[in-house]
PDB file of C-alpha atoms in Angstrom:
ATOM      1  CA  PHE A 599      -8.234 -10.878   1.984  1.00  0.00           C
ATOM      2  CA  ILE A 600     -10.619 -10.657  -0.346  1.00  0.00           C
ATOM      3  CA  SER A 601     -10.376  -6.354  -0.859  1.00  0.00           C
ATOM      4  CA  THR A 602      -6.503  -7.047  -0.221  1.00  0.00           C
ATOM      5  CA  PHE A 603      -5.612  -9.376  -2.566  1.00  0.00           C
ATOM      6  CA  LEU A 604      -7.783 -11.099  -3.877  1.00  0.00           C
ATOM      7  CA  LEU A 605      -9.802  -7.682  -6.102  1.00  0.00           C
ATOM      8  CA  PRO A 606      -6.831  -5.922  -6.238  1.00  0.00           C
ATOM      9  CA  ALA A 607      -5.224  -8.730  -7.686  1.00  0.00           C
ATOM     10  CA  LEU A 608      -8.822 -10.716  -9.587  1.00  0.00           C
ATOM     11  CA  SER A 609      -8.713  -5.706 -11.316  1.00  0.00           C
ATOM     12  CA  SER A 610      -4.835  -6.372 -12.738  1.00  0.00           C
ATOM     13  CA  ILE A 611      -5.403  -9.224 -14.209  1.00  0.00           C
ATOM     14  CA  LEU A 612      -8.349  -8.214 -16.059  1.00  0.00           C
ATOM     15  CA  LEU A 613      -7.391  -4.930 -17.378  1.00  0.00           C
ATOM     16  CA  TRP A 614      -4.103  -6.654 -18.278  1.00  0.00           C
ATOM     17  CA  THR A 615      -5.992  -9.856 -20.609  1.00  0.00           C
ATOM     18  CA  THR A 616      -7.794  -7.041 -22.174  1.00  0.00           C
ATOM     19  CA  GLY A 617      -5.036  -5.212 -23.126  1.00  0.00           C
ATOM     20  CA  TYR A 618      -6.053  -1.237 -20.461  1.00  0.00           C
ATOM     21  CA  VAL A 619      -2.624  -2.412 -19.350  1.00  0.00           C
ATOM     22  CA  LYS A 620       0.154  -3.940 -21.578  1.00  0.00           C
ATOM     23  CA  ASP A 621       2.265  -5.370 -18.712  1.00  0.00           C
ATOM     24  CA  ILE A 622       1.211  -6.805 -16.044  1.00  0.00           C
ATOM     25  CA  ARG A 623       4.281  -5.413 -14.138  1.00  0.00           C
ATOM     26  CA  MET A 624       2.708  -2.232 -15.348  1.00  0.00           C
ATOM     27  CA  GLN A 625       5.735  -0.130 -15.266  1.00  0.00           C
ATOM     28  CA  SER A 626       4.513   3.611 -16.537  1.00  0.00           C
ATOM     29  CA  THR A 627       2.237   5.922 -14.815  1.00  0.00           C
ATOM     30  CA  GLU A 628      -1.052   4.997 -17.889  1.00  0.00           C
ATOM     31  CA  GLU A 629      -1.320   1.560 -16.854  1.00  0.00           C
ATOM     32  CA  ARG A 630      -0.803   2.829 -13.249  1.00  0.00           C
ATOM     33  CA  LYS A 631      -3.922   4.171 -13.221  1.00  0.00           C
ATOM     34  CA  TRP A 632      -6.394   2.216 -13.700  1.00  0.00           C
ATOM     35  CA  PRO A 633      -5.138  -0.545 -10.951  1.00  0.00           C
ATOM     36  CA  PHE A 634      -4.515   2.210  -8.067  1.00  0.00           C
ATOM     37  CA  LEU A 635      -8.261   3.229  -8.384  1.00  0.00           C
ATOM     38  CA  PHE A 636      -9.568   0.069  -8.428  1.00  0.00           C
ATOM     39  CA  THR A 637      -6.907  -0.706  -5.639  1.00  0.00           C
ATOM     40  CA  ILE A 638      -8.081   1.928  -3.693  1.00  0.00           C
ATOM     41  CA  SER A 639     -12.324   0.953  -4.432  1.00  0.00           C
ATOM     42  CA  SER A 640     -10.947  -2.312  -2.581  1.00  0.00           C
ATOM     43  CA  PHE A 641      -9.960  -1.101   0.063  1.00  0.00           C
ATOM     44  CA  MET A 642     -12.560   1.048   0.554  1.00  0.00           C
ATOM     45  CA  LEU A 643     -15.057  -1.715   0.628  1.00  0.00           C
ATOM     46  CA  GLY A 644     -12.623  -3.690   3.241  1.00  0.00           C
ATOM     47  CA  TRP A 645     -12.759  -0.293   5.006  1.00  0.00           C
ATOM     48  CA  TYR A 646     -15.889  -0.493   4.807  1.00  0.00           C
ATOM     49  CA  PHE A 647     -17.276  -4.006   5.666  1.00  0.00           C
ATOM     50  CA  LEU A 648     -15.218  -4.174   8.957  1.00  0.00           C
ATOM     51  CA  ASN A 649     -16.416  -1.070   9.850  1.00  0.00           C
ATOM     52  CA  VAL A 650     -20.583  -2.864   9.480  1.00  0.00           C
ATOM     53  CA  LEU A 651     -18.686  -5.452  12.003  1.00  0.00           C
ATOM     54  CA  MET A 652     -17.238  -3.583  14.523  1.00  0.00           C
ATOM     55  CA  ALA A 653     -13.834  -4.574  13.974  1.00  0.00           C
ATOM     56  CA  PRO A 654     -11.386  -3.799  16.330  1.00  0.00           C
ATOM     57  CA  GLN A 655     -10.586   0.793  15.648  1.00  0.00           C
ATOM     58  CA  ALA A 656      -6.652  -0.196  15.201  1.00  0.00           C
ATOM     59  CA  ILE A 657      -7.681  -2.637  12.275  1.00  0.00           C
ATOM     60  CA  ARG A 658     -10.022   0.592  10.211  1.00  0.00           C
ATOM     61  CA  LEU A 659      -7.296   2.233  10.951  1.00  0.00           C
ATOM     62  CA  PHE A 660      -5.030   0.521   9.090  1.00  0.00           C
ATOM     63  CA  PHE A 661      -7.703   0.430   6.171  1.00  0.00           C
ATOM     64  CA  LEU A 662      -7.720   4.206   6.442  1.00  0.00           C
ATOM     65  CA  GLY A 663      -4.488   4.602   6.064  1.00  0.00           C
ATOM     66  CA  ALA A 664      -3.810   2.451   3.286  1.00  0.00           C
ATOM     67  CA  VAL A 665      -6.945   4.234   1.744  1.00  0.00           C
ATOM     68  CA  CYS A 666      -4.800   7.208   2.466  1.00  0.00           C
ATOM     69  CA  SER A 667      -1.938   6.325   1.088  1.00  0.00           C
ATOM     70  CA  LEU A 668      -2.716   4.543  -2.052  1.00  0.00           C
ATOM     71  CA  SER A 669      -5.035   7.369  -3.067  1.00  0.00           C
ATOM     72  CA  LEU A 670      -1.526  10.209  -2.395  1.00  0.00           C
ATOM     73  CA  ALA A 671       0.410   6.890  -5.032  1.00  0.00           C
ATOM     74  CA  ALA A 672      -2.340   7.275  -7.662  1.00  0.00           C
ATOM     75  CA  LEU A 673      -1.995  11.381  -7.780  1.00  0.00           C
ATOM     76  CA  ILE A 674       2.569  11.804  -7.508  1.00  0.00           C
ATOM     77  CA  SER A 675       1.946   8.408 -10.519  1.00  0.00           C
ATOM     78  CA  LEU A 676      -0.219  11.036 -12.168  1.00  0.00           C
ATOM     79  CA  LYS A 677       3.614  12.433 -12.865  1.00  0.00           C
ATOM     80  CA  TRP A 678       6.152  10.467 -11.288  1.00  0.00           C
ATOM     81  CA  LYS A 679       6.598   7.009  -9.834  1.00  0.00           C
ATOM     82  CA  ILE A 680       6.351   5.715  -6.947  1.00  0.00           C
ATOM     83  CA  SER A 681       7.363   2.587  -5.480  1.00  0.00           C
ATOM     84  CA  ALA A 682       3.917   0.733  -4.928  1.00  0.00           C
ATOM     85  CA  HIS A 683       5.739  -2.048  -3.317  1.00  0.00           C
ATOM     86  CA  THR A 684       7.495  -0.039  -0.746  1.00  0.00           C
ATOM     87  CA  ILE A 685       4.131   1.831  -0.054  1.00  0.00           C
ATOM     88  CA  GLY A 686       3.118  -0.831   1.683  1.00  0.00           C
ATOM     89  CA  ALA A 687       6.162  -2.192   4.002  1.00  0.00           C
ATOM     90  CA  GLY A 688       6.059   1.689   5.416  1.00  0.00           C
ATOM     91  CA  GLY A 689       3.182   0.882   5.667  1.00  0.00           C
ATOM     92  CA  ILE A 690       3.493  -2.158   7.928  1.00  0.00           C
ATOM     93  CA  THR A 691       6.399  -0.639   9.427  1.00  0.00           C
ATOM     94  CA  GLY A 692       4.565   2.726  10.588  1.00  0.00           C
ATOM     95  CA  MET A 693       1.683   1.064  11.650  1.00  0.00           C
ATOM     96  CA  LEU A 694       3.484  -1.289  14.109  1.00  0.00           C
ATOM     97  CA  ILE A 695       5.438   1.535  15.907  1.00  0.00           C
ATOM     98  CA  GLY A 696       2.051   3.432  15.980  1.00  0.00           C
ATOM     99  CA  LEU A 697       1.125   0.278  17.976  1.00  0.00           C
ATOM    100  CA  SER A 698       3.354  -0.115  19.356  1.00  0.00           C
ATOM    101  CA  TYR A 699       2.725   3.943  20.630  1.00  0.00           C
ATOM    102  CA  LYS A 700      -0.585   3.981  21.212  1.00  0.00           C
ATOM    103  CA  LEU A 701      -1.270   0.835  22.649  1.00  0.00           C
ATOM    104  CA  MET A 702       1.959   0.541  24.857  1.00  0.00           C
ATOM    105  CA  LEU A 703       3.196  -3.238  23.829  1.00  0.00           C
ATOM    106  CA  ASP A 704       6.705  -3.744  22.606  1.00  0.00           C
ATOM    107  CA  LEU A 705       6.328  -4.500  19.607  1.00  0.00           C
ATOM    108  CA  HIS A 706      10.509  -4.290  19.365  1.00  0.00           C
ATOM    109  CA  VAL A 707      11.140  -7.926  17.624  1.00  0.00           C
ATOM    110  CA  PHE A 708       7.559  -7.829  15.126  1.00  0.00           C
ATOM    111  CA  ILE A 709       8.851  -3.705  13.786  1.00  0.00           C
ATOM    112  CA  ALA A 710      12.676  -5.155  12.631  1.00  0.00           C
ATOM    113  CA  GLY A 711      11.539  -7.525  11.173  1.00  0.00           C
ATOM    114  CA  ALA A 712       8.963  -5.190   9.573  1.00  0.00           C
ATOM    115  CA  ILE A 713      11.714  -2.983   8.796  1.00  0.00           C
ATOM    116  CA  LEU A 714      14.377  -5.751   8.089  1.00  0.00           C
ATOM    117  CA  CYS A 715      11.155  -6.731   5.283  1.00  0.00           C
ATOM    118  CA  ALA A 716      11.064  -2.901   4.076  1.00  0.00           C
ATOM    119  CA  GLY A 717      14.909  -3.734   3.101  1.00  0.00           C
ATOM    120  CA  VAL A 718      14.747  -6.373   1.164  1.00  0.00           C
ATOM    121  CA  VAL A 719      11.922  -5.384  -0.969  1.00  0.00           C
ATOM    122  CA  ALA A 720      13.429  -1.794  -1.573  1.00  0.00           C
ATOM    123  CA  TYR A 721      16.524  -3.942  -2.005  1.00  0.00           C
ATOM    124  CA  ALA A 722      14.648  -6.175  -5.198  1.00  0.00           C
ATOM    125  CA  ARG A 723      12.407  -3.125  -6.974  1.00  0.00           C
ATOM    126  CA  LEU A 724      15.336  -1.210  -7.311  1.00  0.00           C
ATOM    127  CA  LYS A 725      17.846  -4.974  -7.952  1.00  0.00           C
ATOM    128  CA  LEU A 726      14.737  -5.152 -10.843  1.00  0.00           C
ATOM    129  CA  GLU A 727      15.067  -1.321 -11.734  1.00  0.00           C
ATOM    130  CA  ALA A 728      12.125  -0.465 -11.048  1.00  0.00           C
ATOM    131  CA  HIS A 729      11.955   1.780  -9.639  1.00  0.00           C
ATOM    132  CA  LYS A 730      15.356   3.969  -8.763  1.00  0.00           C
ATOM    133  CA  PRO A 731      16.803   5.469  -5.079  1.00  0.00           C
ATOM    134  CA  ALA A 732      14.321   8.169  -5.168  1.00  0.00           C
ATOM    135  CA  GLN A 733      10.373   6.478  -5.842  1.00  0.00           C
ATOM    136  CA  VAL A 734      12.053   3.438  -3.037  1.00  0.00           C
ATOM    137  CA  TYR A 735      12.870   5.607  -0.321  1.00  0.00           C
ATOM    138  CA  ALA A 736       9.210   8.115  -1.344  1.00  0.00           C
ATOM    139  CA  GLY A 737       7.788   4.857  -0.859  1.00  0.00           C
ATOM    140  CA  PHE A 738       8.073   3.888   1.725  1.00  0.00           C
ATOM    141  CA  PHE A 739       8.311   6.979   4.189  1.00  0.00           C
ATOM    142  CA  LEU A 740       4.698   7.678   2.609  1.00  0.00           C
ATOM    143  CA  GLY A 741       2.834   4.440   3.885  1.00  0.00           C
ATOM    144  CA  PHE A 742       5.280   4.621   7.389  1.00  0.00           C
ATOM    145  CA  LEU A 743       3.429   8.844   7.543  1.00  0.00           C
ATOM    146  CA  ALA A 744       0.130   7.586   6.682  1.00  0.00           C
ATOM    147  CA  GLU A 745       0.206   5.045   8.976  1.00  0.00           C
ATOM    148  CA  LEU A 746       1.884   5.554  11.272  1.00  0.00           C
ATOM    149  CA  LEU A 747      -0.932   9.298  12.066  1.00  0.00           C
ATOM    150  CA  PHE A 748      -3.875   7.366  11.481  1.00  0.00           C
ATOM    151  CA  MET A 749      -2.423   4.563  14.237  1.00  0.00           C
ATOM    152  CA  LEU A 750      -1.623   7.452  16.272  1.00  0.00           C
ATOM    153  CA  ASN A 751      -5.426   9.248  15.876  1.00  0.00           C
TER     154      ASN A 751
END
């Protein structure tokens, strides 16, 4: 909770209140640079503590997949806006499919729920006109592939 929500949220609020970003929605590629950096750093900190605490490998791999997809998103965002929301939705879906395959678990209900939630997230981003369809699809597949590949490692 601390490294995946609290620290990124607080850093975004701090950037907004100090004027580094004009709008809390951070719509321009320039405004998204610092929030991505803070979020990547927070996830890396979380991964470090999970290693120290010897958390299960699947959880640590999930964090590495998130760091990878967020790092790629930060690079992509220097030139093109990609949906960070659908990166997260795709990441959860990829993680569940990877765990299902690797651990031979029947997670079909959870996978279906993740796909449904990803669709709702993608629809919301499009309805709000925060992204174009290509940005939403690219985000989903980036998150999906990063997490799937790490889970199958």
